[in-house]
Short mmCIF file of C-alpha atoms in Angstrom, two decimals:
data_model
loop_
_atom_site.label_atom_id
_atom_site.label_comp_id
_atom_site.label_asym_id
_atom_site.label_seq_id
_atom_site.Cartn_x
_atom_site.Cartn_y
_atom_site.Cartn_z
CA UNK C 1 0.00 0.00 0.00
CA UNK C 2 1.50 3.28 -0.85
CA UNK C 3 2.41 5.80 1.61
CA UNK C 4 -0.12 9.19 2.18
CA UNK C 5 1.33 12.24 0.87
CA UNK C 6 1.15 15.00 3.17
CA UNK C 7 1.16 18.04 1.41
CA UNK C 8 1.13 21.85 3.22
CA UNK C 9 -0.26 24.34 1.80
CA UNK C 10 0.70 28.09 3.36
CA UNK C 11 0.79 31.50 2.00
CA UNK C 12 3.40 33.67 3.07
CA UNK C 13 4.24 37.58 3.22
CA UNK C 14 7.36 38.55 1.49
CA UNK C 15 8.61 38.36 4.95
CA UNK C 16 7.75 34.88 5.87
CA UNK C 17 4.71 35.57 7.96
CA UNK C 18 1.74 33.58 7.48
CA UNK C 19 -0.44 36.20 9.38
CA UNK C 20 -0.08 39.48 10.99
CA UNK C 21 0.15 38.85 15.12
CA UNK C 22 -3.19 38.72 16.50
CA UNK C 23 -4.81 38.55 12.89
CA UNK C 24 -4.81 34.81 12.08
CA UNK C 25 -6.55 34.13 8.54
CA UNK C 26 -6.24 34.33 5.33
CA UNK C 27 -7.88 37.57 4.49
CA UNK C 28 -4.95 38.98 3.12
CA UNK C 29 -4.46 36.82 -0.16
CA UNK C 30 -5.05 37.25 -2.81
CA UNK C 31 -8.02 36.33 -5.73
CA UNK C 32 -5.78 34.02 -7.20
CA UNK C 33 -4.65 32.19 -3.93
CA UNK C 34 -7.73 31.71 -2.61
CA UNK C 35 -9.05 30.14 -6.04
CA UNK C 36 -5.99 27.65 -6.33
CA UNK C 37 -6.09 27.08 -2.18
CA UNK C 38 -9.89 25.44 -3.30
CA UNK C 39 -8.47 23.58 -6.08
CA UNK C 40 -5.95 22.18 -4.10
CA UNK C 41 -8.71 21.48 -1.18
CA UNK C 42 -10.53 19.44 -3.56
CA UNK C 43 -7.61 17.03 -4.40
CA UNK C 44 -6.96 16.24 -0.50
CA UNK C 45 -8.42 12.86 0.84
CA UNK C 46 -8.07 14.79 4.06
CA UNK C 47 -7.15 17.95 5.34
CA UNK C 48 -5.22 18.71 8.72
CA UNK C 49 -6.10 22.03 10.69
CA UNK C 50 -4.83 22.98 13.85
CA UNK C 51 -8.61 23.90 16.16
CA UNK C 52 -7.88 27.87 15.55
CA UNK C 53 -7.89 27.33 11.80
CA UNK C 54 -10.33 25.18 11.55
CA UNK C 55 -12.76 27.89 13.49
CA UNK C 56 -11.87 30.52 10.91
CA UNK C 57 -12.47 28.01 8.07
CA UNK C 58 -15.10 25.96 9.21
CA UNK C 59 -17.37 27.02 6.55
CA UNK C 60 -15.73 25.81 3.64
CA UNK C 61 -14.34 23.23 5.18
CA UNK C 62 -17.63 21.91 6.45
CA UNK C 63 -18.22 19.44 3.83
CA UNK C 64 -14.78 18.13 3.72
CA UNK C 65 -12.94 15.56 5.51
CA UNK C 66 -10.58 17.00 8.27
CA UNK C 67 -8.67 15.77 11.14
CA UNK C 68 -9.06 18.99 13.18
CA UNK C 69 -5.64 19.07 16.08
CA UNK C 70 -6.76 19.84 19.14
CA UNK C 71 -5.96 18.91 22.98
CA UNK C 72 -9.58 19.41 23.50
CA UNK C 73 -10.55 15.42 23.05
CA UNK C 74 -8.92 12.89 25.60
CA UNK C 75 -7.48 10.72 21.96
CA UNK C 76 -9.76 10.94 18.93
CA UNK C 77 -13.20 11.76 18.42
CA UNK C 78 -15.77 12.18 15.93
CA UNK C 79 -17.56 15.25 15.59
CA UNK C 80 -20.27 14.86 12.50
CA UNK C 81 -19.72 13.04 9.31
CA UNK C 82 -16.50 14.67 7.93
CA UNK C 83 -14.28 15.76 11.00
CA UNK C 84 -12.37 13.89 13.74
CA UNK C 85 -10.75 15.24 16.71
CA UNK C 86 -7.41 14.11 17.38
CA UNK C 87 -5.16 15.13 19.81
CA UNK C 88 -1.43 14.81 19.12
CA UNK C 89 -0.17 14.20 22.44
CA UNK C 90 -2.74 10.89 23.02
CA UNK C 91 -2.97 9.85 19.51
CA UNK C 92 -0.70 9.02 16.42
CA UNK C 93 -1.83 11.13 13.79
CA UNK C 94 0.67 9.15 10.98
CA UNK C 95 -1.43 5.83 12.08
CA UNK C 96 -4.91 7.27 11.68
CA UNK C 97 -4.43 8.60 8.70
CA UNK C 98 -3.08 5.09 6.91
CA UNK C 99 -5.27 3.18 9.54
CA UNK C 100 -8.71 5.74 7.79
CA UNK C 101 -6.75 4.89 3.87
CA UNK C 102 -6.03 8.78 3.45
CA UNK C 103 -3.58 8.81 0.52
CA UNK C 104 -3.83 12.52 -0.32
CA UNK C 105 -3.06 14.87 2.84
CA UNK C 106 -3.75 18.31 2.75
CA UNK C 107 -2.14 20.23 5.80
CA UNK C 108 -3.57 23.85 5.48
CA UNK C 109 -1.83 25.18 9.36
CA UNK C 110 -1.81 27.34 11.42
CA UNK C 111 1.69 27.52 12.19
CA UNK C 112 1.66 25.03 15.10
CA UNK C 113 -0.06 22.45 13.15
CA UNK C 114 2.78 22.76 10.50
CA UNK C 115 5.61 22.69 13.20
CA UNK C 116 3.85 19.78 14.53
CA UNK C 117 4.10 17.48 11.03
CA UNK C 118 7.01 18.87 10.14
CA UNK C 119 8.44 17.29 13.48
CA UNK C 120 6.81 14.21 12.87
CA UNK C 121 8.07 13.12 9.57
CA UNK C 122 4.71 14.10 7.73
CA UNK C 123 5.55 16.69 5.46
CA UNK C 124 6.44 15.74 1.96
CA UNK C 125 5.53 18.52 0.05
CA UNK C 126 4.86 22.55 0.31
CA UNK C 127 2.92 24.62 -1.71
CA UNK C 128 3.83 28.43 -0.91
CA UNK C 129 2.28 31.11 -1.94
CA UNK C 130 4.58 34.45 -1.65
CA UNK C 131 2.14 37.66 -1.64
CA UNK C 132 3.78 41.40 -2.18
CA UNK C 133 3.37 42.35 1.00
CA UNK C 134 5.56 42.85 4.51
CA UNK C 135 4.32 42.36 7.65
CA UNK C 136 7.54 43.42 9.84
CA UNK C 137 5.92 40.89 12.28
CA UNK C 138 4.03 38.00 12.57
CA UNK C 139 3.14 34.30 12.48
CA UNK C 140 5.76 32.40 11.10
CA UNK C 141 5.60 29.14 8.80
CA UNK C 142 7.13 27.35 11.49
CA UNK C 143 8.33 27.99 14.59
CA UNK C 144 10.10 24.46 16.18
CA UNK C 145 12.10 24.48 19.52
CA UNK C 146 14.22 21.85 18.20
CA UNK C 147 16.87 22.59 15.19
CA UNK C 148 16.72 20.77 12.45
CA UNK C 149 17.60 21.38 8.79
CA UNK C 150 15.18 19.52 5.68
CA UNK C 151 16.42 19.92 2.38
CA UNK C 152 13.97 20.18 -0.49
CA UNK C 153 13.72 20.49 -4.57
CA UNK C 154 12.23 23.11 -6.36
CA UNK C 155 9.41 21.16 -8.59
CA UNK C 156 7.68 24.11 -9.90
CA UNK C 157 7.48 28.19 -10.37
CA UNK C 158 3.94 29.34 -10.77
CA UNK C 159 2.80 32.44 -11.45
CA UNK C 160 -0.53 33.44 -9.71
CA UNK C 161 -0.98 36.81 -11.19
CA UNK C 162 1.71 39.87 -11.68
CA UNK C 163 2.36 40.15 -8.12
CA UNK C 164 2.22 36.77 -6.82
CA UNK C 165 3.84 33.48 -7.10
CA UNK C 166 3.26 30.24 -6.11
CA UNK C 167 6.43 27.16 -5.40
CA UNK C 168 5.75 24.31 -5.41
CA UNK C 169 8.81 22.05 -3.10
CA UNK C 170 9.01 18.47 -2.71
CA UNK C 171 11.05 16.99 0.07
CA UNK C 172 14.47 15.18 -0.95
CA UNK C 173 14.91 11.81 0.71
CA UNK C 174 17.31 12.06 3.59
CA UNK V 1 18.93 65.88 -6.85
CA UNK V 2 17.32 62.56 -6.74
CA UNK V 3 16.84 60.66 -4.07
CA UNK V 4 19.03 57.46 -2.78
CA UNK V 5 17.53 53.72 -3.72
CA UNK V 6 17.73 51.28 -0.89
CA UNK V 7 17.89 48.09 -2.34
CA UNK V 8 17.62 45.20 0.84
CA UNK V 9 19.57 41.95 -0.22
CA UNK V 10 18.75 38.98 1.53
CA UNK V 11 18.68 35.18 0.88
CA UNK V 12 16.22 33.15 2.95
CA UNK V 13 14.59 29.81 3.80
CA UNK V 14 11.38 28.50 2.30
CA UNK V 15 9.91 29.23 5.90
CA UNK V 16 11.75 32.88 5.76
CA UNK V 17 14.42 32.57 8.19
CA UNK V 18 17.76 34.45 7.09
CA UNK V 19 19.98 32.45 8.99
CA UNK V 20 18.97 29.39 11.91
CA UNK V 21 19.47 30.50 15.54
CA UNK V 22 22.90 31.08 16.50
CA UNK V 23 24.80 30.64 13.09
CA UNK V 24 24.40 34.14 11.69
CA UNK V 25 26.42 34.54 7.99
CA UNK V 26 25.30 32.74 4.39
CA UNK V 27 27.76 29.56 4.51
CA UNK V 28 23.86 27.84 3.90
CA UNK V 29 23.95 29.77 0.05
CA UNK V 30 24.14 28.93 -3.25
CA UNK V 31 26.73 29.60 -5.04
CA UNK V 32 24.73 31.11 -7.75
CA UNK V 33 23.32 33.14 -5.00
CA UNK V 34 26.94 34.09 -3.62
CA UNK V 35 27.48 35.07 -7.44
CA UNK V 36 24.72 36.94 -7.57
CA UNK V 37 25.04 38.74 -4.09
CA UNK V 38 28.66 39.96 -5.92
CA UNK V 39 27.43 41.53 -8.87
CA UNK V 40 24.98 43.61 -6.89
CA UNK V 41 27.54 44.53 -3.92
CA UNK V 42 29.51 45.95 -7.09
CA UNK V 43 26.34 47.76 -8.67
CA UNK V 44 26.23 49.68 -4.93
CA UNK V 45 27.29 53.27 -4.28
CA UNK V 46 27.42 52.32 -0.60
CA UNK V 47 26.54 49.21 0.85
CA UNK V 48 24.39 48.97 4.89
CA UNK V 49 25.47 46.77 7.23
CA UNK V 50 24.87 45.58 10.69
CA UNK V 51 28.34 45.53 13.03
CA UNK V 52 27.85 40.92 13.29
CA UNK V 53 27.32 40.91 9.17
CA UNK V 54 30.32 43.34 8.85
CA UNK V 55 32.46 41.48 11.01
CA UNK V 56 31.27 38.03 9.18
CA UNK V 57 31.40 39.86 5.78
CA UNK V 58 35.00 41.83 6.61
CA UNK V 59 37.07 40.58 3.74
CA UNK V 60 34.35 40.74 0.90
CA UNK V 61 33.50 44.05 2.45
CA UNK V 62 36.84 45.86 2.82
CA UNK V 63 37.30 47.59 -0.18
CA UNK V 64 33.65 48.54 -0.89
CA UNK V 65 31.70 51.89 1.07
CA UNK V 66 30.37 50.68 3.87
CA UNK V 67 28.50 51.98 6.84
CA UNK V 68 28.07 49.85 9.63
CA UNK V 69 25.24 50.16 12.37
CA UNK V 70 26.90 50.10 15.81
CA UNK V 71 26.43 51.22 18.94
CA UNK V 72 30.26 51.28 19.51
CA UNK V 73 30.60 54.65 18.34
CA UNK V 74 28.95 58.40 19.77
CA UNK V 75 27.48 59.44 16.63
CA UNK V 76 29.81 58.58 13.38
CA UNK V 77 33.54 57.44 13.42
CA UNK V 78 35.20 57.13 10.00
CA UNK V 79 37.32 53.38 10.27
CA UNK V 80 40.25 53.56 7.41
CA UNK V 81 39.34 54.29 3.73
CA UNK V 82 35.92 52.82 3.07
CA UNK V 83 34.14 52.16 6.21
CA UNK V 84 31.86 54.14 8.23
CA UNK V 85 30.67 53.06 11.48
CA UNK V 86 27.28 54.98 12.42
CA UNK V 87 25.09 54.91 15.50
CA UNK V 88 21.68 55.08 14.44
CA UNK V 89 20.41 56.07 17.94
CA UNK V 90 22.40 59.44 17.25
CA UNK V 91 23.24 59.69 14.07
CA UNK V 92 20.64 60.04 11.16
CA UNK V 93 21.73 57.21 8.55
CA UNK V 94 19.33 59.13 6.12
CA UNK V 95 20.75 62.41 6.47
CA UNK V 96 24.02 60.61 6.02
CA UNK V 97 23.33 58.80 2.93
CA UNK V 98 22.36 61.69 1.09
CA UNK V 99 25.48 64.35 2.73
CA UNK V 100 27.57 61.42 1.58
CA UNK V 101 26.07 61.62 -2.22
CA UNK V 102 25.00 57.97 -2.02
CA UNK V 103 23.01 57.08 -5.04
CA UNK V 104 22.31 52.92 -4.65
CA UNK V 105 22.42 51.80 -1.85
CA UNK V 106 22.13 48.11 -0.64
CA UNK V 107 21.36 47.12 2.87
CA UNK V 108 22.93 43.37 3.44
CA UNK V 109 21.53 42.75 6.75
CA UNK V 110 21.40 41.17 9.35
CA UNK V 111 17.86 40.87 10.96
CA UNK V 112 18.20 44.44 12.93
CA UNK V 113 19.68 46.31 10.32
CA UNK V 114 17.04 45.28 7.71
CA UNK V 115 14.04 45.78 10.20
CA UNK V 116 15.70 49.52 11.13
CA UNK V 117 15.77 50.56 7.23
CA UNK V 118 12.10 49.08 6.73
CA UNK V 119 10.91 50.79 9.97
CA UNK V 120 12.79 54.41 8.86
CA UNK V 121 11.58 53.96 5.65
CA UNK V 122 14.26 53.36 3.97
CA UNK V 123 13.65 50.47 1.70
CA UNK V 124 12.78 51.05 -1.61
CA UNK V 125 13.31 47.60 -2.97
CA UNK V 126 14.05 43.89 -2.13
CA UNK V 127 16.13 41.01 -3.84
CA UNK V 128 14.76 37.90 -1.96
CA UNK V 129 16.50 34.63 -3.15
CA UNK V 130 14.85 31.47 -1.61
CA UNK V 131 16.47 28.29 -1.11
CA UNK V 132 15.00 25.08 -0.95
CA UNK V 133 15.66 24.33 2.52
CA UNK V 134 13.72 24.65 5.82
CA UNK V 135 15.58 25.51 9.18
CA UNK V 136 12.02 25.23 11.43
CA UNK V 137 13.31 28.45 13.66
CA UNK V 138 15.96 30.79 12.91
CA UNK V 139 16.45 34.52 12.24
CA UNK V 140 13.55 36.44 10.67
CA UNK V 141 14.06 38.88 7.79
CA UNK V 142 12.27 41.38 9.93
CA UNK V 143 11.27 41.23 13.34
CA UNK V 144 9.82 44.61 14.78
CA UNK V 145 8.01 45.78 17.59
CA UNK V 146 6.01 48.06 15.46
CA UNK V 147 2.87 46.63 13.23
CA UNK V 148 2.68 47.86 9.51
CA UNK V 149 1.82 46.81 6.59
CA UNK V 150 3.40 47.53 3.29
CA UNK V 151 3.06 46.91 -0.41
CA UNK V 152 5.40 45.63 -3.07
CA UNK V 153 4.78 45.24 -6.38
CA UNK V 154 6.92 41.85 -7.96
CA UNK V 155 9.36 43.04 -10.67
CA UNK V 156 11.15 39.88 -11.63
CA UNK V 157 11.32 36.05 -10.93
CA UNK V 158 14.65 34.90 -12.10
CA UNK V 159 15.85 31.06 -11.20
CA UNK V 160 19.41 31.12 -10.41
CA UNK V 161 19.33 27.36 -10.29
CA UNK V 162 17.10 24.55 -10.36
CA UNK V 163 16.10 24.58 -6.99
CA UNK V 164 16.91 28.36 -6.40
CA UNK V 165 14.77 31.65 -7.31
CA UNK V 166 15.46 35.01 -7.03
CA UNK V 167 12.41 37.65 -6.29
CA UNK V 168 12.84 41.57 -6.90
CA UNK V 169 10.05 43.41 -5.49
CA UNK V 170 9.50 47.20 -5.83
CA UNK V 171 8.09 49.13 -2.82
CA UNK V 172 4.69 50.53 -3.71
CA UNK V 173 4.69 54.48 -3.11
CA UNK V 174 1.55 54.85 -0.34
#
């Protein structure tokens, strides 16, 4: 049986920041991002959302399936027909997803939900989306205690529109 | 008389960090970024550093105009030929720049002396290279106190390798 692909899927300021402090959200993107973040929602078998995210989103994401982080379940639970509850410290999300036959895995953040599968192995690919803007401050992609260094290819150069791109990285093999 | 370009040069991570915690410099480049970072360095009138990048940067650096942000001095202290060491808390680098005749100027970092030009506003453009490699924490391109946004229009996408691009943004007059 082949492996899930976990996939994240960010946009960043020209500074790095995925959000302002204090403003999480995507409000900030652009047209274009927002209409390739929903094609890229529709390819996931699943998508991963830290709770905060998930609160902000939970409109279009309503009819999707999601495993939603959270330390607010004792291991996993099931809330409605698309979303489980799982909470990293109790539960192994790498086994529920192959245990539920998620091939396609769509991590869409916040920034602790990244750090968290980047930490655990479960980050194969990253699609970043660079808008033309500075923040000074903020969110960033990730923000791990430990230090670690992943090397990755460049697999493709988008163009969203004149301001914005999009890069698309997939992990090398250590 | 017109007035002086600052041109920020920096090369960062896919998750935006200019160097990882504790290992400042650009040993982690390309070398087609190193190359590039050379041709601009010569295209510079005078180039802005911070006293950590100068000392890092020393050899590269010595026979170029510099001016180097430090509190070690009053106000300004000329250092030999090229160098000029300036404290921004009582000096104005602005005032400076142009009294000097400075036409292109590029401001090489690190983290505090690229979020004291953006904050002054004095950063009229931005060469961002991003390599394909993710530290997880490290040293942010800018990290200030103050909120703001600000606009950038995307002037070029050039790949200086396969796995490398190069980003020149344009600050967007408000």
């Amino acid at each position: 049986m082949p492996k899930p692909t976990y996939v994240a899927v960010a946009a960043v300021s020209i500074d790095g920041y995925i959000a302002p402090i204090g403003h999480p959200g995507s409000s900030w993107t652009s047209a274009e991002d927002k209409q390739f973040l929903h094609e890229i929602l529709d390819s996931a078998d699943v998508i991963i959302v830290g709770h905060t995210t998930y609160e902000i989103a939970r409109g279009p994401l309503s009819k999707r399936n999601c495993i939603v982080l959270t330390s607010k379940v004792d291991s996993t639970e099931q809330k409605g027909k698309f979303c489980l509850y799982l909470n990293p410290e109790r539960a192994d999300l790498g086994e529920t997803v192959k245990h539920l036959g998620y091939k396609r895995v769509i991590i869409l953040g916040g920034a602790q939900t990244y750090t968290y599968c980047l930490e655990q192995g479960l980050l194969d690919e990253i699609y970043l989306t660079i808008e033309p803007i500075i923040f000074g401050s903020g969110l960033p992609l990730f923000e791990s205690g430990k230090k670690f260094v992943k090397h990755f290819g460049l697999s493709r150069v988008k163009t969203l529109n004149s301001d914005t791109i999009l890069l698309h990285y997939k992990k090398i093999p250590e």
